[in-house]
PDB file of C-alpha atoms and ligand atoms in Angstrom:
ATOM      1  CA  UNK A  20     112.019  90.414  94.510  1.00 60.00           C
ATOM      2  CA  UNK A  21     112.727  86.425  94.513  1.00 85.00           C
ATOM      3  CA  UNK A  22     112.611  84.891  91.445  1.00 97.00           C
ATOM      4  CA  UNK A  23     111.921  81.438  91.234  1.00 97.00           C
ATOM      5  CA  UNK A  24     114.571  79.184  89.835  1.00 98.00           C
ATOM      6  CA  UNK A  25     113.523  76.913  86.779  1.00 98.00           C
ATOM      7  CA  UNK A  26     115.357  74.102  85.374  1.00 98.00           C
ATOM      8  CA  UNK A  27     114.436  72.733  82.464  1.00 98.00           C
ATOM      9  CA  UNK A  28     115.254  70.142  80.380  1.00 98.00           C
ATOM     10  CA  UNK A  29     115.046  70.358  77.187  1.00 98.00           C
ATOM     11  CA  UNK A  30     115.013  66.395  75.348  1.00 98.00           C
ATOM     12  CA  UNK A  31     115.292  67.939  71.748  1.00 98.00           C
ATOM     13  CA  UNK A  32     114.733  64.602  69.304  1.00 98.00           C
ATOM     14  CA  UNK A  33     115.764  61.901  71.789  1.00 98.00           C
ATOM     15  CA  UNK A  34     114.336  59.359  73.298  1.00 98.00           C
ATOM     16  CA  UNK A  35     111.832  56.623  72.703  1.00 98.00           C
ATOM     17  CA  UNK A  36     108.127  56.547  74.037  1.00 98.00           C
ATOM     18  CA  UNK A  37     108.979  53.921  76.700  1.00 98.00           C
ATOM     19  CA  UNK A  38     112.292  55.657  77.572  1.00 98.00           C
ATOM     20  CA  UNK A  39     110.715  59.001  77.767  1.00 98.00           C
ATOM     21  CA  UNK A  40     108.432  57.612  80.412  1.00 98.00           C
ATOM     22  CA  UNK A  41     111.049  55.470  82.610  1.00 98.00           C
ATOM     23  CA  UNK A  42     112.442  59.030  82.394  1.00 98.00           C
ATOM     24  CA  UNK A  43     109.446  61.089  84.029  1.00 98.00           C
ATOM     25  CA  UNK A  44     108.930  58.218  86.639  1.00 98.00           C
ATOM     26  CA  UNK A  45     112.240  58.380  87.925  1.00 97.00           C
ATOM     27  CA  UNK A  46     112.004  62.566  87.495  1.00 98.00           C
ATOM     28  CA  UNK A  47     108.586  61.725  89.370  1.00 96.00           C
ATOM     29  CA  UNK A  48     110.291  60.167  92.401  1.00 92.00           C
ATOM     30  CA  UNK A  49     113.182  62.579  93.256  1.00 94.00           C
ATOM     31  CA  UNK A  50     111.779  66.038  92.225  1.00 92.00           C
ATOM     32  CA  UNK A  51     109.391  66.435  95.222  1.00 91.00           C
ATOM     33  CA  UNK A  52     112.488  67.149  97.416  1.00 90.00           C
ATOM     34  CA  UNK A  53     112.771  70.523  95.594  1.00 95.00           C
ATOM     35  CA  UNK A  54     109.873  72.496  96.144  1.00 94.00           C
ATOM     36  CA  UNK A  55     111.806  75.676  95.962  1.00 95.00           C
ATOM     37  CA  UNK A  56     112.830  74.828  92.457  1.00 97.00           C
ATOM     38  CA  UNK A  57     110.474  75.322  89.546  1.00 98.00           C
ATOM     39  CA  UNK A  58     111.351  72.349  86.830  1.00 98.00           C
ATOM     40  CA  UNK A  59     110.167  71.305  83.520  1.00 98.00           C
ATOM     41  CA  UNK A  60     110.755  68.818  80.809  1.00 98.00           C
ATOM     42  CA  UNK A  61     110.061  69.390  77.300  1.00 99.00           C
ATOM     43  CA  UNK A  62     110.227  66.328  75.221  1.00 98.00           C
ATOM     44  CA  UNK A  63     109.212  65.930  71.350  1.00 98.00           C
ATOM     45  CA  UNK A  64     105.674  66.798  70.593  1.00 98.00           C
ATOM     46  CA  UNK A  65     104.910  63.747  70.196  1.00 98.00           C
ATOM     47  CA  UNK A  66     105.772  62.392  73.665  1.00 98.00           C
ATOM     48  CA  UNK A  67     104.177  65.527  75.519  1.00 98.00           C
ATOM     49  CA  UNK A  68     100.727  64.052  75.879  1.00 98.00           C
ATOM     50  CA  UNK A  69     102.094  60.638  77.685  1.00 98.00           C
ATOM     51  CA  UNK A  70     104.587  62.368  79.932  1.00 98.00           C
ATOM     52  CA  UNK A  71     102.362  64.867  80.825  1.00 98.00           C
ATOM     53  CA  UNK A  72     100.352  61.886  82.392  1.00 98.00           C
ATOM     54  CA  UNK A  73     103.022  60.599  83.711  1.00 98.00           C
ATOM     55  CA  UNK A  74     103.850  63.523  85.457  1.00 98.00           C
ATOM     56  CA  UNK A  75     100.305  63.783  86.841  1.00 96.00           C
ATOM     57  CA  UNK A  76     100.078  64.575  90.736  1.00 94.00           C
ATOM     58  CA  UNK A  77     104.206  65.993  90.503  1.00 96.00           C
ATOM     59  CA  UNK A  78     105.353  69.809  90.391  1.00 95.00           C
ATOM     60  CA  UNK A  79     107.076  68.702  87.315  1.00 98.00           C
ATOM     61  CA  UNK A  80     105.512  70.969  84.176  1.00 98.00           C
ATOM     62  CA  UNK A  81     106.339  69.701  80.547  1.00 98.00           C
ATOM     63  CA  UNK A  82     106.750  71.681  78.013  1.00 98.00           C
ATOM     64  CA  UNK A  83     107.282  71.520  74.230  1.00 98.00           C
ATOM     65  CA  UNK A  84     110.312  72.234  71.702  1.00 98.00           C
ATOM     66  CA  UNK A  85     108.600  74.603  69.619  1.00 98.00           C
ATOM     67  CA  UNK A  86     105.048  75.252  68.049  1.00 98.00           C
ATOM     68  CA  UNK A  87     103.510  77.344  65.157  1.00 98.00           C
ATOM     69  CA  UNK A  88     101.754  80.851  65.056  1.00 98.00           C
ATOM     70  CA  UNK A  89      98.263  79.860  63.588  1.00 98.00           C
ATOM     71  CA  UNK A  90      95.606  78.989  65.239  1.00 97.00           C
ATOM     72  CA  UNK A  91      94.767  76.643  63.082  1.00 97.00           C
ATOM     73  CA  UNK A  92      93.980  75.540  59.386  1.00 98.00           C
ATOM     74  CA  UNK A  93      96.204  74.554  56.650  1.00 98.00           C
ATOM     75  CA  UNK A  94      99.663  74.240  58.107  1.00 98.00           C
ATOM     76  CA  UNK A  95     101.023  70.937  57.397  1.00 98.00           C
ATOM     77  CA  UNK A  96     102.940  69.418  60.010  1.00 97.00           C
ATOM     78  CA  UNK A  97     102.632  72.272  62.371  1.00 98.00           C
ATOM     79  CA  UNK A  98     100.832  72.154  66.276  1.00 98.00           C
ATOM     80  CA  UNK A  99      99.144  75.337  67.403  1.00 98.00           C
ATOM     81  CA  UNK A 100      99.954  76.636  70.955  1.00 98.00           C
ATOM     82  CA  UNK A 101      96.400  75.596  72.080  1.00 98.00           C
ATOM     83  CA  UNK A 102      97.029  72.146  70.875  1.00 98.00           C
ATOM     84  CA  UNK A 103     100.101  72.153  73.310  1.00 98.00           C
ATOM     85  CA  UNK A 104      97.550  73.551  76.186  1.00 98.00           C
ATOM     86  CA  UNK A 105      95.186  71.045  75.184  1.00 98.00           C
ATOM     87  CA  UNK A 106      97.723  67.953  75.779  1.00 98.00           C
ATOM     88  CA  UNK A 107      98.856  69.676  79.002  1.00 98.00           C
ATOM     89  CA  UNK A 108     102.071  71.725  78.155  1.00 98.00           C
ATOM     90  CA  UNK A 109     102.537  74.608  80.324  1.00 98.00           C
ATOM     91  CA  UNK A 110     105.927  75.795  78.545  1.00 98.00           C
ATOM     92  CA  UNK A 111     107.388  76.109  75.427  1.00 99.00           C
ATOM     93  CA  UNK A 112     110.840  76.686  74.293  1.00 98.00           C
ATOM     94  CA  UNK A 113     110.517  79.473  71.241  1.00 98.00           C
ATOM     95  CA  UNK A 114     114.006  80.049  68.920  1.00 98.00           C
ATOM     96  CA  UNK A 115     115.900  78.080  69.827  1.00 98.00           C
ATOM     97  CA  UNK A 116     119.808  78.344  68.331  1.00 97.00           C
ATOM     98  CA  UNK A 117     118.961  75.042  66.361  1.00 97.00           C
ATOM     99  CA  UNK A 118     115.822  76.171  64.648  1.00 98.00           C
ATOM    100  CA  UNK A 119     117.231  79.828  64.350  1.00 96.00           C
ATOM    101  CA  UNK A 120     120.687  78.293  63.111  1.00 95.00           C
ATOM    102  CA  UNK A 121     119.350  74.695  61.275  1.00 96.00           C
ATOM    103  CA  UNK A 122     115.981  75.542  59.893  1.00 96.00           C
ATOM    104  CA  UNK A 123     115.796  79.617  59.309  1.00 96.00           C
ATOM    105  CA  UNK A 124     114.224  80.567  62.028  1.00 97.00           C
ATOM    106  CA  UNK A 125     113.791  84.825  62.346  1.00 97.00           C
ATOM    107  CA  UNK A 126     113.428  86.985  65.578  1.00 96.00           C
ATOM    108  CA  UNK A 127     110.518  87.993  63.428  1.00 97.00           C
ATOM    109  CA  UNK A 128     108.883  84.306  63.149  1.00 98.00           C
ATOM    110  CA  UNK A 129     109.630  84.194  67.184  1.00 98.00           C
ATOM    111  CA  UNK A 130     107.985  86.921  67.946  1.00 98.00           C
ATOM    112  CA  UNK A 131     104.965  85.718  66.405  1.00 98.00           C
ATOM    113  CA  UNK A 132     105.213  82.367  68.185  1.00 98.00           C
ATOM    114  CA  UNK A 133     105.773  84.027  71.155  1.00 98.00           C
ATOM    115  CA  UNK A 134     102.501  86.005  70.776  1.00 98.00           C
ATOM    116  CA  UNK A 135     100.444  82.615  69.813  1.00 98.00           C
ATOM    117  CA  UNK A 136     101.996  81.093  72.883  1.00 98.00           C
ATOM    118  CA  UNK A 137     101.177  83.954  75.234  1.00 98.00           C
ATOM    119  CA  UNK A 138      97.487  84.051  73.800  1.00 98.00           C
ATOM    120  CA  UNK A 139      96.932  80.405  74.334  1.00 98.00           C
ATOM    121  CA  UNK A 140      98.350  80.326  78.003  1.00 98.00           C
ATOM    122  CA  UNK A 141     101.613  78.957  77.370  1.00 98.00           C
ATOM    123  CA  UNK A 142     104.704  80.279  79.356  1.00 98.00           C
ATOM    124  CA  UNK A 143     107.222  80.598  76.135  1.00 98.00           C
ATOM    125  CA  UNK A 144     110.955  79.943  76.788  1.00 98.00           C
ATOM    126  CA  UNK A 145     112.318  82.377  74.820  1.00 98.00           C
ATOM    127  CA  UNK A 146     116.174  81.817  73.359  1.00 98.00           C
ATOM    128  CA  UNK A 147     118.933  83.933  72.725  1.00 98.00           C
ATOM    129  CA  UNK A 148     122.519  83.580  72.080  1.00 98.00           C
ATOM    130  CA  UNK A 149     125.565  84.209  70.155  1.00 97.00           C
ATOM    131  CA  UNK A 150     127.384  82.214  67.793  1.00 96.00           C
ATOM    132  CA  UNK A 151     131.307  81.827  68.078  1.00 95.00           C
ATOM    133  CA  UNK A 152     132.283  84.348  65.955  1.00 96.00           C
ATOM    134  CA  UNK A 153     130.194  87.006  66.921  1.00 97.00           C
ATOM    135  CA  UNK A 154     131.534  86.789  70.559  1.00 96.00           C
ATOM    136  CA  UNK A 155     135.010  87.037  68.857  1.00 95.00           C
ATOM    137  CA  UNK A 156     134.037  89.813  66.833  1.00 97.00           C
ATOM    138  CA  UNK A 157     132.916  91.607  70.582  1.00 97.00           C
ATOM    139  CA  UNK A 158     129.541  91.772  69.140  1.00 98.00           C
ATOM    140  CA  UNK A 159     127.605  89.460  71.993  1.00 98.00           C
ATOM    141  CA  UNK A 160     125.682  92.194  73.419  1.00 98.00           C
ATOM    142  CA  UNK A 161     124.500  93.419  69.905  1.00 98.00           C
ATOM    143  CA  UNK A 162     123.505  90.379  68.747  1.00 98.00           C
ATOM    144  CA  UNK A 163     121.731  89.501  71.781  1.00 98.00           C
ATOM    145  CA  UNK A 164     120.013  92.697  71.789  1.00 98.00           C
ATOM    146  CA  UNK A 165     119.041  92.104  68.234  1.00 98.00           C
ATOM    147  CA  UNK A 166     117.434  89.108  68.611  1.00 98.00           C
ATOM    148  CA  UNK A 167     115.675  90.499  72.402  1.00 98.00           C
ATOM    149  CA  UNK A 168     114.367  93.646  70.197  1.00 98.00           C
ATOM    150  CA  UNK A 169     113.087  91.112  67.605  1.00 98.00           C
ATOM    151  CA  UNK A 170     111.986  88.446  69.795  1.00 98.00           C
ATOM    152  CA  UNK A 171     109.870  90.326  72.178  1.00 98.00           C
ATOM    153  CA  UNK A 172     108.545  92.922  69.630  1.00 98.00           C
ATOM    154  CA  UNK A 173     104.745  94.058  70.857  1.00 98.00           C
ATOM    155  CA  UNK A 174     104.560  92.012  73.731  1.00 98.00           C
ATOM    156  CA  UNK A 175     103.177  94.060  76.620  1.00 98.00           C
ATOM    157  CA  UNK A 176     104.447  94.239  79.900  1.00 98.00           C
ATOM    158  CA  UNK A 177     101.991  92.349  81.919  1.00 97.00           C
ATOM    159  CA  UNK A 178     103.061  89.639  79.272  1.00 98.00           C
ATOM    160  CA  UNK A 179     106.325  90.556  79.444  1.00 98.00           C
ATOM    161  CA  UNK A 180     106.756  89.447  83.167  1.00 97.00           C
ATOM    162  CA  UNK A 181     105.241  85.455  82.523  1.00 97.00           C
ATOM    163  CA  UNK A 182     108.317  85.206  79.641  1.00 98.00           C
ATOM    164  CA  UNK A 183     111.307  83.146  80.360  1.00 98.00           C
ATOM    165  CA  UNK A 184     114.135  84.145  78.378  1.00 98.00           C
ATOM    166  CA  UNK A 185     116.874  81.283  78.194  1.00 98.00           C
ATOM    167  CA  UNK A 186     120.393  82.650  77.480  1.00 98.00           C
ATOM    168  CA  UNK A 187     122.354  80.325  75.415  1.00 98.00           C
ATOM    169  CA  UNK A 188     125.586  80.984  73.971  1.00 98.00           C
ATOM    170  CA  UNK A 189     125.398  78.790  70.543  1.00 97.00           C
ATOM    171  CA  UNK A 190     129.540  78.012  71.040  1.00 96.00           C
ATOM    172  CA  UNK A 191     128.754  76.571  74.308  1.00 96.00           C
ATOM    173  CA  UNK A 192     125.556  74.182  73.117  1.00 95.00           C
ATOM    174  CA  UNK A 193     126.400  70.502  73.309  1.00 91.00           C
ATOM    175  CA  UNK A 194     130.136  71.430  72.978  1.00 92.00           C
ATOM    176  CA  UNK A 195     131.157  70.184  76.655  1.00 89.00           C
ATOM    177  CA  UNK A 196     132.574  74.524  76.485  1.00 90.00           C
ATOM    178  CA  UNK A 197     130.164  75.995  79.075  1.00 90.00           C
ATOM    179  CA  UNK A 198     130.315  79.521  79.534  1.00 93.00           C
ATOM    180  CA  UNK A 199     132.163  80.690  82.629  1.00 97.00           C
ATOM    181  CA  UNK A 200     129.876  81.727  85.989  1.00 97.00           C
ATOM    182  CA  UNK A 201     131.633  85.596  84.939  1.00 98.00           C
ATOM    183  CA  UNK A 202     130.417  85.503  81.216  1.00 97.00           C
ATOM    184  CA  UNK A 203     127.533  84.185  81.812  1.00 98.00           C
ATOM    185  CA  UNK A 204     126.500  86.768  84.296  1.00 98.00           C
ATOM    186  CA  UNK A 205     127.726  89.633  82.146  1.00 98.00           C
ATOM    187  CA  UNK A 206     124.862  88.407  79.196  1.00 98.00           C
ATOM    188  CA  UNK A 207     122.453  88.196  81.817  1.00 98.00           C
ATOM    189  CA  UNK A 208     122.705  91.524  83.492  1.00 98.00           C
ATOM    190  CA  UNK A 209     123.088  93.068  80.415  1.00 98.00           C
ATOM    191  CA  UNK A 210     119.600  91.150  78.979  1.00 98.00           C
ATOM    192  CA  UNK A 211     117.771  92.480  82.276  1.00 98.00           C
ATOM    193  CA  UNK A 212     118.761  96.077  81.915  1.00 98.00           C
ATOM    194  CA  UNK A 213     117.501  95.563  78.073  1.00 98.00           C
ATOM    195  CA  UNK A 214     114.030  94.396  80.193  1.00 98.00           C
ATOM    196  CA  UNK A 215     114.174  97.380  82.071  1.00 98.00           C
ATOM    197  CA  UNK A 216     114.935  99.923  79.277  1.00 98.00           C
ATOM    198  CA  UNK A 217     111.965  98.686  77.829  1.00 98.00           C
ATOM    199  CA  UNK A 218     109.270  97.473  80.592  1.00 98.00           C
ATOM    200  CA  UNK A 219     110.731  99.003  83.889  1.00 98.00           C
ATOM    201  CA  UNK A 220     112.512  97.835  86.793  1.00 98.00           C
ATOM    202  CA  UNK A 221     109.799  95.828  88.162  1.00 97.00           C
ATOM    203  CA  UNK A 222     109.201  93.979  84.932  1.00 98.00           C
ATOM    204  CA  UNK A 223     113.020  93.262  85.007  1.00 98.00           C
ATOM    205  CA  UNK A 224     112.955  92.289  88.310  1.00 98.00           C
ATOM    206  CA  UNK A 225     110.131  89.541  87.453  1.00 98.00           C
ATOM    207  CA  UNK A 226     111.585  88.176  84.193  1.00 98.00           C
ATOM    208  CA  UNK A 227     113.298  85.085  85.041  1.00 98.00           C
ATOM    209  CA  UNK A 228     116.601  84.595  82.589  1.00 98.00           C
ATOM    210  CA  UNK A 229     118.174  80.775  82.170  1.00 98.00           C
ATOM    211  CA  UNK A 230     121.604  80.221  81.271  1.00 98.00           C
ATOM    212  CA  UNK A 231     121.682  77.450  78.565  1.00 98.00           C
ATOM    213  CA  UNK A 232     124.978  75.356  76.978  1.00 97.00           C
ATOM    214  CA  UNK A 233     126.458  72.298  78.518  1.00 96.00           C
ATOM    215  CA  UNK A 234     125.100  72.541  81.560  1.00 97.00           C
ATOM    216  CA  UNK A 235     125.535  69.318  83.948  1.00 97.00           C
ATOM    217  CA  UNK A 236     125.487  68.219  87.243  1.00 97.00           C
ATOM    218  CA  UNK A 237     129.161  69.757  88.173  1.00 97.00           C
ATOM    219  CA  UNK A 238     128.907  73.413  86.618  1.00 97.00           C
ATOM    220  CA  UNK A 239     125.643  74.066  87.371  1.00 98.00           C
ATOM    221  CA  UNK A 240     125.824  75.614  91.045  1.00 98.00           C
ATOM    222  CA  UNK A 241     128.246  78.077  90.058  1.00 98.00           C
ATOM    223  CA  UNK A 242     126.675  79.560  87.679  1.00 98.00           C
ATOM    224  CA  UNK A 243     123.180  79.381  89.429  1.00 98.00           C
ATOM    225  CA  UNK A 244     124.708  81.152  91.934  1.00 97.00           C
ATOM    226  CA  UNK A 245     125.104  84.311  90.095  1.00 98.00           C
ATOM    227  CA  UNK A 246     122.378  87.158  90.831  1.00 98.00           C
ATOM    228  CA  UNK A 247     121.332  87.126  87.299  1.00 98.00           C
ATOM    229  CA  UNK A 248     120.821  83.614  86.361  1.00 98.00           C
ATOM    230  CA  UNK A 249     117.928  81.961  87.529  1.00 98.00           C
ATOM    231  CA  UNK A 250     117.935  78.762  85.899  1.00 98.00           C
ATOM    232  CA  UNK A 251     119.163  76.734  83.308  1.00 98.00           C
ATOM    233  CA  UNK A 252     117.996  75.509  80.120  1.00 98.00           C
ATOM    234  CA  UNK A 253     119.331  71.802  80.144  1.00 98.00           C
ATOM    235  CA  UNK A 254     120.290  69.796  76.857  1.00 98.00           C
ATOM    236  CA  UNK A 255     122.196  66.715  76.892  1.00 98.00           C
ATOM    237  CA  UNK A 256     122.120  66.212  80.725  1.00 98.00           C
ATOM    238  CA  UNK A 257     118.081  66.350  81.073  1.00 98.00           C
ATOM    239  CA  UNK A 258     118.223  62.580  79.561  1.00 98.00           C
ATOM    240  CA  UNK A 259     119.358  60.929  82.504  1.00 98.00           C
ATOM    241  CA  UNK A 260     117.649  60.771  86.044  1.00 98.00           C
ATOM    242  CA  UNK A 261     120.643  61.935  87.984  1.00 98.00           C
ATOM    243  CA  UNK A 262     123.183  63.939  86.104  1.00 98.00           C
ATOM    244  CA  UNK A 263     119.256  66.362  85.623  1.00 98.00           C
ATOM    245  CA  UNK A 264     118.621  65.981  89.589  1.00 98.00           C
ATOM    246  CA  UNK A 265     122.098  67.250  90.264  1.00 98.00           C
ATOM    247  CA  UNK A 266     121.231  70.193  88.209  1.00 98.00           C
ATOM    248  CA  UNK A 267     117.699  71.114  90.055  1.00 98.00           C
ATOM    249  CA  UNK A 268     120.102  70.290  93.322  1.00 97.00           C
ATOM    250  CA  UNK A 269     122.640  72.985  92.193  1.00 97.00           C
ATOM    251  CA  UNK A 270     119.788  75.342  92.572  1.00 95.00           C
ATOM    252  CA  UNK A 271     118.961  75.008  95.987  1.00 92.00           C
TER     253      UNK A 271
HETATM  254  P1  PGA B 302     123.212  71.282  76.034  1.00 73.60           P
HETATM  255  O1  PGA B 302     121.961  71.966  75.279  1.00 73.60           O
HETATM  256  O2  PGA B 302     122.907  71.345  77.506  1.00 73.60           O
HETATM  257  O3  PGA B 302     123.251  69.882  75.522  1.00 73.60           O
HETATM  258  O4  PGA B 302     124.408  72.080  75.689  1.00 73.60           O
HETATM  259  C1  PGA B 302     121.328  73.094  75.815  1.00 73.60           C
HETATM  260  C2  PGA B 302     120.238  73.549  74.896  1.00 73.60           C
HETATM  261  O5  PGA B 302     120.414  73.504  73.675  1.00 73.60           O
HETATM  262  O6  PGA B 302     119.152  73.966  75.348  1.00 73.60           O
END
């Protein structure tokens, strides 16, 4: 089984309107020499509409940073997974470290996002990853387990299969301290055989698993290279044009 590689980037709260756009365009223009690569961009919710036209006629998905578990209704400040459909977002990133870490986020409130996003059509990006001290404390596979128990809770295995699940050591997250090819690989194969426990080889086979945390345009084709990592989950390199093409170019 080949699983396709998908790079994302991942804008968190940067960017302007106009530079999110000069972004795209110049995404637009060099991504077509990588059709072997899947690749997304997920700016802030409120840019996903514009880039997403932008991005029109390009194999270049968007996707967003994070939505709610409600339909709809009162939910003040909240978007609904089929509000992200609706404005053309084909991903979204679910748990990240920074709203699990910064704003409280549960494996329980995940799972429930990552339900609404598999109802409304949306391919969730689903994050896991330990923090510094819990690596130190030899408890990576634990946690990690924890949170893929949590995160994943109910979903069947026909859903199972359309998940991305984005390793990302928090320690390693705009640090400049990217894992090593080695470590990274350990987390991964030991995420897939979770899969497997759970939905079966072929399910595990299927599931595609990114490595996120200071990726850039020099580390990157190591640690694509390993047999478990098949993609990356791109932070503070995704904001420029090139450093993000040498990324999708460490893929291939
Ligand atoms: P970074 O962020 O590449 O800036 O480390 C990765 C992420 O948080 O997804």
């Amino acid at each position: 089984m080949t699983r396709r590689i998908l790079i994302a980037g991942n804008w968190k709260m940067n960017l302007t309107l106009s530079a999110s756009l000069e972004l795209a365009e110049g995404l637009k223009q060099k991504a077509a020499g990588f059709p072997a690569v899947d690749i997304a961009v997920c700016p802030p919710s409120v840019y996903v509409q514009p880039v997403a036209a932008a991005l029109q006629g390009s194999a270049i998905k968007v996707g967003a940073q994070n939505v709610y578990f409600e339909k709809n209704g009162a939910f003040t400040g909240e978007i609904s997974a089929e509000m992200l459909t609706d404005i053309g977002a084909t991903y979204v990133i679910v748990g990240h470290s920074e709203r699990r870490n910064i704003l409280g986020e549960s494996s329980e409130l995940v799972n429930v996002k990552t339900h609404a996003a598999l109802s409304a059509g949306l391919i969730p990006i689903v994050c896991v990853g330990e923090l510094l001290k819990e690596r130190e404390a030899g408890t990576t596979e634990q946690v990690v387990r924890r949170q893929f128990d949590g995160s994943f809770s109910g979903v069947s295995a026909g859903d199972m299969k359309k998940c991305v699940i984005a390793y990302e050591p928090v320690w390693a997250i705009g640090t400049g301290k990217v894992a090593s090819p080695e470590q990274a690989e350990e987390v991964h194969a030991a995420i897939r055989k979770m899969v497997e426990a759970k939905y079966g080889k072929d399910v595990a086979e299927a599931v595609r698993i990114q490595y996120g945390g200071s990726v850039n345009d020099k580390n990157a084709r190591e640690i694509l290279a390993k047999p478990n990592v098949d993609g990356a989950l791109v932070g503070g390199a995704s904001l420029k044009v090139d450093p993000f093409i040498g990324i999708i170019n460490g893929a291939v």
